[in-house]
């Protein structure tokens, strides 16, 4: 796999990913702080024609984008108790036909369904490497 | 008018009484920091239960402090959002029920309107209109405040909030998440001028939007490559704090110059940062404008700011019906209306 040298290249990578994703689709985003998880989601949204700001959902924990294709962006960084997801109405989000990104999915303590894709972003001195694996269980 | 203010949006239970004639009569705060400390963050269910335990005794304490009885209360304001839904519901239920029992009007307040108006609680308070820099863990925004309920968003962060960048960089420096921003500021004090330099994001192009995500990434790369000794960590913290503060000051200066506002109000948790306060004071002297900060205890969540915002809206004749309302999410763009 080739190295992604900068945020623009990450956006181009996300645009390629957008071409092959259709709802319903659950994507886990993994990687350290500053790896580029939100940058990937921003690139994905731009590829679908969204021009507005794509804010970090760290504080609100979830941002929703009502495009022809609905996109839901979770960030569980601040989550300390998986029960909080129940309070947020997590189950309601997962009944919709949407493409759902989840940053820091490991903090959900097994409450989340199995993802269709898992993107692991590794930080390297020369840029980023994204490893994608499919893990849907049928 | 004596307005009871109730704040329960996160992990602080805040209660206050504000009088039209005498100003702030009482202000009580219970913090749950110790309760959540073993979990490394706020546990919503524990927060809700603790609000239930503390809210009524705190209201009694506030009444005692103000030398008033329940029947002296003429209106109730509570934080209707945004925040943790379970925690918000506690305040909303108590406020509405008490209002119903006492037959007095109640009103749901946007948490951030409370922060925005907090400097008006001070003896030296700004007059309208003013420019407001709202800077916290969840928000970084510049607003033009023409009057109560008349706010125009001039610019905001397109990605991370300034407080979030502080907290995440603190985490990268090994300072933990809870209160990480304040810990970073303490570490920065030990630091000196160094070879470390961070970008001032989005200051080289026009506009009043902010971006702090790239700064966080830049800090991450710097920290990973640097030695781990205390002196180096302190130097990095100082360079990082300088970059955030500089960026905020540059945007404030630009907003003042483009709006010709004569007053700047700084609100939200990050407004407690000493370095930010000193830099904005210096800028205000250069530009010949006035700058206003809430006292440090009103920079963080409190009932006084909610009582005050409620007082202004109730006085203007606004109030809500008896529905118990709470909104976990309530965008900044919808700040103008009460609930």
CSV table of C-alpha atoms in Angstrom, one decimal:
chain,number,residue,atom,x,y,z
A,1,UNK,CA,0.0,0.0,0.0
A,2,UNK,CA,1.3,3.4,-0.9
A,3,UNK,CA,1.9,6.2,1.6
A,4,UNK,CA,-0.5,9.1,2.0
A,5,UNK,CA,1.9,12.1,2.3
A,6,UNK,CA,-0.5,15.0,3.2
A,7,UNK,CA,-4.1,15.9,4.1
A,8,UNK,CA,-5.0,16.5,0.4
A,9,UNK,CA,-3.9,13.0,-0.5
A,10,UNK,CA,-6.0,11.7,2.4
A,11,UNK,CA,-9.0,13.6,0.9
A,12,UNK,CA,-8.3,12.0,-2.5
A,13,UNK,CA,-8.1,8.6,-0.8
A,14,UNK,CA,-11.4,9.2,1.0
A,15,UNK,CA,-13.0,10.2,-2.4
A,16,UNK,CA,-12.0,6.8,-3.8
A,17,UNK,CA,-13.5,5.2,-0.7
A,18,UNK,CA,-16.7,7.1,-1.2
A,19,UNK,CA,-17.1,5.6,-4.7
A,20,UNK,CA,-17.3,2.1,-3.3
A,21,UNK,CA,-19.4,2.7,-0.2
A,22,UNK,CA,-23.2,2.5,-0.2
A,23,UNK,CA,-25.6,2.7,2.7
A,24,UNK,CA,-26.1,0.9,5.0
A,25,UNK,CA,-22.4,0.8,5.8
A,26,UNK,CA,-20.6,1.0,9.1
A,27,UNK,CA,-17.0,2.1,9.1
A,28,UNK,CA,-14.7,2.0,12.1
A,29,UNK,CA,-11.9,4.6,12.1
A,30,UNK,CA,-8.9,3.7,14.2
A,31,UNK,CA,-5.6,5.5,14.8
A,32,UNK,CA,-3.9,7.8,17.3
A,33,UNK,CA,-4.8,11.5,18.0
A,34,UNK,CA,-3.9,13.5,15.0
A,35,UNK,CA,-3.8,10.5,12.6
A,36,UNK,CA,-6.3,12.1,10.3
A,37,UNK,CA,-9.6,10.3,11.1
A,38,UNK,CA,-11.7,13.4,10.8
A,39,UNK,CA,-9.7,14.5,7.7
A,40,UNK,CA,-10.7,11.2,6.1
A,41,UNK,CA,-14.4,11.8,6.9
A,42,UNK,CA,-14.1,15.4,5.6
A,43,UNK,CA,-12.7,14.1,2.3
A,44,UNK,CA,-15.5,11.6,2.1
A,45,UNK,CA,-18.1,14.3,2.6
A,46,UNK,CA,-16.5,16.6,0.1
A,47,UNK,CA,-16.5,13.8,-2.5
A,48,UNK,CA,-20.3,13.6,-2.0
A,49,UNK,CA,-20.6,17.3,-2.7
A,50,UNK,CA,-20.9,18.6,0.9
A,51,UNK,CA,-19.2,22.0,1.2
A,52,UNK,CA,-20.0,23.1,4.8
A,53,UNK,CA,-17.7,22.7,7.8
A,54,UNK,CA,-16.8,19.2,9.0
A,55,UNK,CA,-16.2,19.8,12.7
A,56,UNK,CA,-14.6,17.4,15.1
A,57,UNK,CA,-17.4,15.6,16.8
A,58,UNK,CA,-15.3,15.1,19.9
A,59,UNK,CA,-17.5,17.3,22.1
A,60,UNK,CA,-20.9,16.6,20.6
A,61,UNK,CA,-19.9,12.9,20.0
A,62,UNK,CA,-22.0,12.8,16.8
A,63,UNK,CA,-22.5,15.0,13.8
A,64,UNK,CA,-25.1,14.2,11.1
A,65,UNK,CA,-25.0,15.2,7.5
A,66,UNK,CA,-28.3,15.1,5.5
A,67,UNK,CA,-27.0,14.6,2.0
A,68,UNK,CA,-28.9,12.5,-0.6
A,69,UNK,CA,-26.8,9.8,1.1
A,70,UNK,CA,-27.1,10.3,4.9
A,71,UNK,CA,-23.8,10.4,6.7
A,72,UNK,CA,-23.4,10.0,10.5
A,73,UNK,CA,-20.0,10.7,12.1
A,74,UNK,CA,-19.5,9.5,15.7
A,75,UNK,CA,-16.4,10.3,17.8
A,76,UNK,CA,-16.3,8.3,21.0
A,77,UNK,CA,-13.1,9.8,22.3
A,78,UNK,CA,-14.8,11.3,25.4
A,79,UNK,CA,-16.9,8.3,26.1
A,80,UNK,CA,-16.2,6.8,29.6
A,81,UNK,CA,-19.3,4.5,29.9
A,82,UNK,CA,-20.8,2.6,27.0
A,83,UNK,CA,-24.2,3.2,28.6
A,84,UNK,CA,-23.9,6.8,27.4
A,85,UNK,CA,-24.4,5.5,23.9
A,86,UNK,CA,-27.7,4.1,24.9
A,87,UNK,CA,-28.7,7.5,26.3
A,88,UNK,CA,-27.7,9.2,23.0
A,89,UNK,CA,-30.2,6.9,21.2
A,90,UNK,CA,-27.4,5.0,19.5
A,91,UNK,CA,-29.9,2.2,18.4
A,92,UNK,CA,-32.0,4.8,16.5
A,93,UNK,CA,-29.0,5.9,14.5
A,94,UNK,CA,-28.3,2.3,13.4
A,95,UNK,CA,-31.8,1.7,12.1
A,96,UNK,CA,-31.3,4.3,9.4
A,97,UNK,CA,-30.0,3.7,5.9
A,98,UNK,CA,-26.8,5.7,6.4
A,99,UNK,CA,-23.1,5.5,6.0
A,100,UNK,CA,-21.8,5.6,9.6
A,101,UNK,CA,-18.3,6.5,10.6
A,102,UNK,CA,-17.2,5.7,14.2
A,103,UNK,CA,-13.9,7.1,15.6
A,104,UNK,CA,-12.6,5.4,18.8
A,105,UNK,CA,-15.0,2.5,18.4
A,106,UNK,CA,-13.0,0.5,21.0
A,107,UNK,CA,-14.5,2.8,23.7
A,108,UNK,CA,-18.0,1.5,23.0
A,109,UNK,CA,-17.2,-1.7,24.9
A,110,UNK,CA,-18.7,-4.1,22.4
A,111,UNK,CA,-22.1,-2.3,22.1
A,112,UNK,CA,-21.6,-1.4,18.4
A,113,UNK,CA,-22.6,-3.9,15.7
A,114,UNK,CA,-19.8,-5.4,13.7
A,115,UNK,CA,-18.4,-3.0,11.1
A,116,UNK,CA,-18.5,-3.5,7.4
A,117,UNK,CA,-15.1,-1.8,7.0
A,118,UNK,CA,-12.3,-1.1,9.5
A,119,UNK,CA,-9.8,1.7,8.5
A,120,UNK,CA,-6.7,1.8,10.6
A,121,UNK,CA,-4.6,4.9,10.0
A,122,UNK,CA,-1.0,4.5,11.0
A,123,UNK,CA,1.3,7.5,11.6
A,124,UNK,CA,4.6,7.2,9.8
A,125,UNK,CA,7.4,9.7,9.6
A,126,UNK,CA,6.7,10.3,5.9
A,127,UNK,CA,2.9,10.4,6.1
A,128,UNK,CA,0.0,8.1,6.8
A,129,UNK,CA,-0.7,4.5,5.9
A,130,UNK,CA,-4.4,3.3,5.8
A,131,UNK,CA,-5.1,-0.3,6.3
A,132,UNK,CA,-8.6,-1.3,5.3
A,133,UNK,CA,-10.1,-4.6,6.3
A,134,UNK,CA,-13.6,-6.0,5.7
A,135,UNK,CA,-15.1,-7.7,8.7
A,136,UNK,CA,-18.8,-8.1,8.1
A,137,UNK,CA,-20.0,-11.4,9.6
A,138,UNK,CA,-22.9,-13.1,7.9
B,1,UNK,CA,-38.1,40.3,40.1
B,2,UNK,CA,-36.1,37.5,41.9
B,3,UNK,CA,-35.0,34.8,39.4
B,4,UNK,CA,-33.9,31.3,40.4
B,5,UNK,CA,-31.3,30.0,38.0
B,6,UNK,CA,-30.6,26.2,37.6
B,7,UNK,CA,-27.7,24.7,35.7
B,8,UNK,CA,-27.3,20.9,35.4
B,9,UNK,CA,-26.0,20.4,31.8
B,10,UNK,CA,-22.9,18.3,32.8
B,11,UNK,CA,-21.1,17.6,36.0
B,12,UNK,CA,-21.7,20.8,38.0
B,13,UNK,CA,-24.9,21.5,39.9
B,14,UNK,CA,-25.3,25.3,39.9
B,15,UNK,CA,-28.0,27.3,41.6
B,16,UNK,CA,-28.3,31.1,41.9
B,17,UNK,CA,-30.7,33.9,42.7
B,18,UNK,CA,-30.6,37.1,40.8
B,19,UNK,CA,-32.6,40.1,41.8
B,20,UNK,CA,-33.6,42.9,39.5
B,21,UNK,CA,-32.9,45.5,42.3
B,22,UNK,CA,-29.9,44.1,44.0
B,23,UNK,CA,-28.2,41.9,41.4
B,24,UNK,CA,-26.8,38.5,42.3
B,25,UNK,CA,-28.1,37.5,45.8
B,26,UNK,CA,-26.8,34.0,46.0
B,27,UNK,CA,-24.8,31.5,44.1
B,28,UNK,CA,-24.2,27.9,45.0
B,29,UNK,CA,-22.2,25.3,43.2
B,30,UNK,CA,-21.6,21.6,43.7
B,31,UNK,CA,-19.0,20.0,41.6
B,32,UNK,CA,-18.9,16.3,40.9
B,33,UNK,CA,-15.2,16.1,39.9
B,34,UNK,CA,-14.3,13.7,42.8
B,35,UNK,CA,-17.3,11.5,41.9
B,36,UNK,CA,-16.1,11.0,38.3
B,37,UNK,CA,-12.4,11.0,38.9
B,38,UNK,CA,-12.0,7.2,39.3
B,39,UNK,CA,-13.6,6.8,35.8
B,40,UNK,CA,-11.3,9.4,34.0
B,41,UNK,CA,-14.4,11.3,32.7
B,42,UNK,CA,-18.0,12.2,33.3
B,43,UNK,CA,-20.3,9.2,33.7
B,44,UNK,CA,-23.7,10.4,32.6
B,45,UNK,CA,-25.9,8.2,34.8
B,46,UNK,CA,-23.8,9.1,37.9
B,47,UNK,CA,-24.1,12.8,37.0
B,48,UNK,CA,-27.9,12.6,36.7
B,49,UNK,CA,-28.2,10.8,40.1
B,50,UNK,CA,-25.9,13.3,41.8
B,51,UNK,CA,-27.9,16.3,40.4
B,52,UNK,CA,-31.1,14.7,41.9
B,53,UNK,CA,-29.4,14.4,45.3
B,54,UNK,CA,-27.9,17.9,45.3
B,55,UNK,CA,-30.3,20.2,43.5
B,56,UNK,CA,-33.0,20.7,46.2
B,57,UNK,CA,-30.6,21.2,49.1
B,58,UNK,CA,-28.7,23.7,46.9
B,59,UNK,CA,-31.9,25.6,46.2
B,60,UNK,CA,-32.5,25.8,50.0
B,61,UNK,CA,-28.9,26.9,50.6
B,62,UNK,CA,-29.3,29.6,47.9
B,63,UNK,CA,-32.6,30.9,49.4
B,64,UNK,CA,-30.9,31.0,52.9
B,65,UNK,CA,-27.9,32.8,51.5
B,66,UNK,CA,-30.2,35.4,49.9
B,67,UNK,CA,-32.5,35.6,53.0
B,68,UNK,CA,-35.5,34.8,50.8
B,69,UNK,CA,-38.2,32.2,50.9
B,70,UNK,CA,-39.6,30.1,48.0
B,71,UNK,CA,-42.5,32.5,47.8
B,72,UNK,CA,-40.2,35.4,47.0
B,73,UNK,CA,-39.1,33.7,43.7
B,74,UNK,CA,-40.8,35.4,40.8
B,75,UNK,CA,-39.4,33.4,37.9
B,76,UNK,CA,-37.2,30.3,37.2
B,77,UNK,CA,-34.6,29.8,34.5
B,78,UNK,CA,-32.9,26.5,33.7
B,79,UNK,CA,-30.4,25.2,31.2
B,80,UNK,CA,-32.4,23.4,28.5
B,81,UNK,CA,-29.4,22.4,26.5
B,82,UNK,CA,-27.0,21.4,25.0
B,83,UNK,CA,-25.5,18.8,27.4
B,84,UNK,CA,-26.1,15.4,28.8
B,85,UNK,CA,-29.7,14.6,28.4
B,86,UNK,CA,-30.2,12.8,31.7
B,87,UNK,CA,-28.5,15.6,33.6
B,88,UNK,CA,-30.5,18.3,31.7
B,89,UNK,CA,-33.7,16.5,32.5
B,90,UNK,CA,-33.1,16.8,36.2
B,91,UNK,CA,-32.8,20.6,36.1
B,92,UNK,CA,-35.7,20.9,33.6
B,93,UNK,CA,-38.1,18.7,35.8
B,94,UNK,CA,-37.3,20.5,39.0
B,95,UNK,CA,-37.5,24.0,37.4
B,96,UNK,CA,-40.8,23.3,35.7
B,97,UNK,CA,-42.4,21.5,38.7
B,98,UNK,CA,-41.4,24.3,41.1
B,99,UNK,CA,-42.6,26.9,38.6
B,100,UNK,CA,-46.0,25.1,38.4
B,101,UNK,CA,-46.3,24.7,42.1
B,102,UNK,CA,-45.4,28.4,42.8
B,103,UNK,CA,-47.4,29.5,39.7
B,104,UNK,CA,-44.5,31.6,38.3
B,105,UNK,CA,-43.1,31.7,34.7
B,106,UNK,CA,-40.2,29.4,33.8
B,107,UNK,CA,-37.8,29.6,30.8
B,108,UNK,CA,-35.3,27.2,29.2
B,109,UNK,CA,-31.9,28.8,28.4
B,110,UNK,CA,-29.2,27.8,25.9
B,111,UNK,CA,-26.2,27.0,28.0
B,112,UNK,CA,-23.9,29.1,25.7
B,113,UNK,CA,-26.1,32.1,26.0
B,114,UNK,CA,-25.5,31.9,29.7
B,115,UNK,CA,-21.7,31.9,29.1
B,116,UNK,CA,-22.0,34.8,26.6
B,117,UNK,CA,-23.8,37.0,29.2
B,118,UNK,CA,-21.8,36.0,32.2
B,119,UNK,CA,-19.6,39.1,32.1
B,120,UNK,CA,-22.8,41.2,32.6
B,121,UNK,CA,-22.9,39.9,36.1
B,122,UNK,CA,-19.8,41.9,37.0
B,123,UNK,CA,-19.9,45.4,38.5
B,124,UNK,CA,-17.9,46.6,35.5
B,125,UNK,CA,-20.2,45.2,32.9
B,126,UNK,CA,-20.1,45.8,29.1
B,127,UNK,CA,-23.0,47.6,27.4
B,128,UNK,CA,-24.5,46.4,24.1
B,129,UNK,CA,-23.4,46.0,21.4
B,130,UNK,CA,-20.3,44.0,21.9
B,131,UNK,CA,-18.1,41.4,20.3
B,132,UNK,CA,-17.9,38.1,22.1
B,133,UNK,CA,-15.2,35.4,21.9
B,134,UNK,CA,-16.7,32.2,23.1
B,135,UNK,CA,-13.8,29.7,23.8
B,136,UNK,CA,-14.3,26.4,25.5
B,137,UNK,CA,-13.8,22.6,25.1
B,138,UNK,CA,-16.8,22.4,22.7
B,139,UNK,CA,-16.7,25.8,20.9
B,140,UNK,CA,-14.6,28.5,19.5
B,141,UNK,CA,-16.6,31.3,18.0
B,142,UNK,CA,-16.8,35.0,17.5
B,143,UNK,CA,-20.2,36.5,17.8
B,144,UNK,CA,-21.6,40.0,17.5
B,145,UNK,CA,-24.0,40.6,20.4
B,146,UNK,CA,-26.4,43.4,19.5
B,147,UNK,CA,-28.8,42.7,22.4
B,148,UNK,CA,-30.3,39.8,24.4
B,149,UNK,CA,-31.4,37.3,21.8
B,150,UNK,CA,-29.7,39.1,19.0
B,151,UNK,CA,-26.5,37.3,18.2
B,152,UNK,CA,-24.7,37.0,14.8
B,153,UNK,CA,-22.2,34.3,14.3
B,154,UNK,CA,-19.1,35.9,12.7
B,155,UNK,CA,-16.8,32.9,12.6
B,156,UNK,CA,-16.2,29.6,14.4
B,157,UNK,CA,-13.9,26.7,14.4
B,158,UNK,CA,-14.2,24.6,11.2
B,159,UNK,CA,-12.8,21.5,13.1
B,160,UNK,CA,-11.6,21.3,16.7
B,161,UNK,CA,-12.4,23.8,19.4
B,162,UNK,CA,-9.5,25.6,21.1
B,163,UNK,CA,-10.2,23.9,24.4
B,164,UNK,CA,-10.3,20.5,22.7
B,165,UNK,CA,-6.8,21.2,21.2
B,166,UNK,CA,-5.6,22.1,24.6
B,167,UNK,CA,-7.0,19.0,26.2
B,168,UNK,CA,-5.8,16.6,23.5
B,169,UNK,CA,-2.3,18.1,23.4
B,170,UNK,CA,-2.3,17.8,27.2
B,171,UNK,CA,-3.1,14.2,26.8
B,172,UNK,CA,-0.2,13.8,24.3
B,173,UNK,CA,2.1,15.4,26.9
B,174,UNK,CA,0.9,12.8,29.4
B,175,UNK,CA,-1.2,15.2,31.4
B,176,UNK,CA,-4.5,13.2,31.3
B,177,UNK,CA,-7.9,14.3,29.8
B,178,UNK,CA,-9.9,15.8,32.7
B,179,UNK,CA,-8.8,19.4,33.2
B,180,UNK,CA,-5.9,18.7,30.8
B,181,UNK,CA,-6.0,22.2,29.3
B,182,UNK,CA,-5.4,23.8,32.7
B,183,UNK,CA,-2.6,21.3,33.5
B,184,UNK,CA,-1.0,22.3,30.1
B,185,UNK,CA,-1.2,26.0,31.1
B,186,UNK,CA,0.5,25.2,34.4
B,187,UNK,CA,3.3,23.2,32.6
B,188,UNK,CA,3.7,26.0,30.1
B,189,UNK,CA,4.5,28.4,32.9
B,190,UNK,CA,7.7,26.3,33.6
B,191,UNK,CA,8.7,26.5,29.9
B,192,UNK,CA,11.0,29.1,28.4
B,193,UNK,CA,11.6,30.4,24.9
B,194,UNK,CA,12.8,27.5,22.8
B,195,UNK,CA,13.3,26.2,19.3
B,196,UNK,CA,9.7,24.9,19.2
B,197,UNK,CA,7.3,26.8,17.1
B,198,UNK,CA,3.8,26.0,16.1
B,199,UNK,CA,1.7,27.4,13.2
B,200,UNK,CA,-1.0,30.1,13.7
B,201,UNK,CA,-3.7,28.3,11.7
B,202,UNK,CA,-5.9,30.3,9.2
B,203,UNK,CA,-4.4,33.7,10.2
B,204,UNK,CA,-2.8,34.1,6.8
B,205,UNK,CA,-6.1,34.3,5.0
B,206,UNK,CA,-9.1,36.5,5.4
B,207,UNK,CA,-12.1,35.6,7.5
B,208,UNK,CA,-12.9,34.9,11.1
B,209,UNK,CA,-13.1,31.1,11.2
B,210,UNK,CA,-10.7,29.1,13.3
B,211,UNK,CA,-9.0,25.7,12.8
B,212,UNK,CA,-7.1,23.9,15.5
B,213,UNK,CA,-7.0,20.4,14.2
B,214,UNK,CA,-3.7,20.9,12.3
B,215,UNK,CA,-2.1,22.5,15.3
B,216,UNK,CA,-3.0,19.4,17.4
B,217,UNK,CA,-1.4,17.2,14.7
B,218,UNK,CA,1.7,19.4,14.6
B,219,UNK,CA,2.0,19.2,18.4
B,220,UNK,CA,1.6,15.4,18.1
B,221,UNK,CA,4.5,15.2,15.7
B,222,UNK,CA,6.7,17.5,17.7
B,223,UNK,CA,6.1,15.6,21.0
B,224,UNK,CA,6.8,12.3,19.3
B,225,UNK,CA,10.2,13.5,18.0
B,226,UNK,CA,11.3,15.5,21.1
B,227,UNK,CA,13.1,14.2,24.2
B,228,UNK,CA,10.8,13.3,27.0
B,229,UNK,CA,12.4,15.3,29.8
B,230,UNK,CA,10.4,17.8,31.9
B,231,UNK,CA,12.2,20.9,30.5
B,232,UNK,CA,11.4,19.9,26.9
B,233,UNK,CA,7.8,19.1,27.7
B,234,UNK,CA,7.4,22.5,29.4
B,235,UNK,CA,8.9,24.3,26.4
B,236,UNK,CA,6.6,22.5,24.0
B,237,UNK,CA,3.6,23.3,26.3
B,238,UNK,CA,4.6,27.0,26.3
B,239,UNK,CA,5.1,27.1,22.5
B,240,UNK,CA,1.7,25.4,22.0
B,241,UNK,CA,-0.1,27.8,24.4
B,242,UNK,CA,1.5,30.7,22.6
B,243,UNK,CA,0.3,29.5,19.2
B,244,UNK,CA,-3.3,29.1,20.4
B,245,UNK,CA,-3.4,32.4,22.3
B,246,UNK,CA,-1.8,34.2,19.3
B,247,UNK,CA,-4.3,32.8,16.9
B,248,UNK,CA,-7.2,33.8,19.1
B,249,UNK,CA,-5.8,37.3,19.6
B,250,UNK,CA,-5.2,37.8,15.8
B,251,UNK,CA,-8.8,36.8,15.0
B,252,UNK,CA,-10.2,39.1,17.8
B,253,UNK,CA,-8.2,42.0,16.5
B,254,UNK,CA,-9.4,41.3,13.0
B,255,UNK,CA,-13.1,41.1,14.2
B,256,UNK,CA,-12.7,44.4,16.1
B,257,UNK,CA,-11.2,46.1,13.1
B,258,UNK,CA,-13.9,44.9,10.7
B,259,UNK,CA,-16.9,45.5,13.0
B,260,UNK,CA,-15.6,48.7,14.7
B,261,UNK,CA,-16.9,47.3,18.0
B,262,UNK,CA,-15.6,49.1,21.1
B,263,UNK,CA,-16.1,46.3,23.6
B,264,UNK,CA,-14.9,42.7,23.6
B,265,UNK,CA,-16.3,40.0,26.0
B,266,UNK,CA,-14.4,36.8,26.5
B,267,UNK,CA,-16.4,33.8,27.8
B,268,UNK,CA,-16.1,30.0,28.2
B,269,UNK,CA,-13.7,27.8,30.1
B,270,UNK,CA,-10.6,28.8,28.1
B,271,UNK,CA,-11.2,32.4,29.1
B,272,UNK,CA,-9.7,31.5,32.5
B,273,UNK,CA,-6.3,31.1,30.8
B,274,UNK,CA,-4.1,33.8,32.2
B,275,UNK,CA,-1.9,34.1,29.1
B,276,UNK,CA,-5.0,34.7,27.0
B,277,UNK,CA,-6.3,37.3,29.4
B,278,UNK,CA,-3.0,39.2,29.4
B,279,UNK,CA,-2.6,39.1,25.6
B,280,UNK,CA,-6.1,40.4,25.1
B,281,UNK,CA,-5.7,43.1,27.6
B,282,UNK,CA,-2.6,44.2,25.8
B,283,UNK,CA,-4.4,44.2,22.4
B,284,UNK,CA,-7.3,46.1,23.8
B,285,UNK,CA,-5.0,48.9,25.0
B,286,UNK,CA,-3.3,49.1,21.6
B,287,UNK,CA,-6.7,49.3,19.9
B,288,UNK,CA,-8.3,51.6,22.5
B,289,UNK,CA,-11.2,49.3,23.2
B,290,UNK,CA,-12.4,47.7,26.5
B,291,UNK,CA,-12.2,44.0,27.2
B,292,UNK,CA,-14.4,42.1,29.7
B,293,UNK,CA,-13.9,38.8,31.4
B,294,UNK,CA,-16.2,37.0,33.8
B,295,UNK,CA,-14.6,36.3,37.2
B,296,UNK,CA,-12.9,32.9,37.1
B,297,UNK,CA,-15.7,31.0,38.9
B,298,UNK,CA,-18.2,32.2,36.2
B,299,UNK,CA,-15.9,31.1,33.3
B,300,UNK,CA,-16.9,27.5,34.1
B,301,UNK,CA,-20.5,26.2,34.5
B,302,UNK,CA,-22.6,28.0,37.1
B,303,UNK,CA,-26.1,28.9,38.0
B,304,UNK,CA,-25.6,32.6,38.1
B,305,UNK,CA,-25.2,33.0,34.3
B,306,UNK,CA,-28.4,31.1,33.8
B,307,UNK,CA,-30.3,33.1,36.4
B,308,UNK,CA,-29.1,36.3,34.6
B,309,UNK,CA,-30.0,35.2,31.1
B,310,UNK,CA,-33.4,34.1,32.4
B,311,UNK,CA,-33.9,37.4,34.2
B,312,UNK,CA,-33.3,39.3,30.9
B,313,UNK,CA,-35.6,37.1,28.9
B,314,UNK,CA,-38.4,36.9,31.5
B,315,UNK,CA,-38.2,40.6,31.9
B,316,UNK,CA,-38.7,41.0,28.2
B,317,UNK,CA,-42.0,39.0,28.6
B,318,UNK,CA,-40.8,35.7,27.3
B,319,UNK,CA,-41.6,32.4,29.0
B,320,UNK,CA,-42.2,28.8,28.0
B,321,UNK,CA,-45.3,26.7,28.4
B,322,UNK,CA,-45.5,23.8,30.9
B,323,UNK,CA,-43.8,21.2,28.7
B,324,UNK,CA,-40.6,19.8,30.2
B,325,UNK,CA,-38.0,20.5,27.6
B,326,UNK,CA,-34.4,19.5,27.3
B,327,UNK,CA,-32.2,19.2,24.2
B,328,UNK,CA,-28.9,17.3,24.2
B,329,UNK,CA,-27.9,19.0,20.9
B,330,UNK,CA,-28.7,22.6,20.2
B,331,UNK,CA,-26.5,24.2,17.5
B,332,UNK,CA,-24.9,27.6,18.0
B,333,UNK,CA,-26.7,29.0,14.9
B,334,UNK,CA,-30.0,28.6,16.8
B,335,UNK,CA,-28.9,30.6,19.8
B,336,UNK,CA,-31.3,33.6,19.2
B,337,UNK,CA,-34.5,32.0,20.5
B,338,UNK,CA,-35.1,30.7,24.0
B,339,UNK,CA,-36.2,27.1,24.1
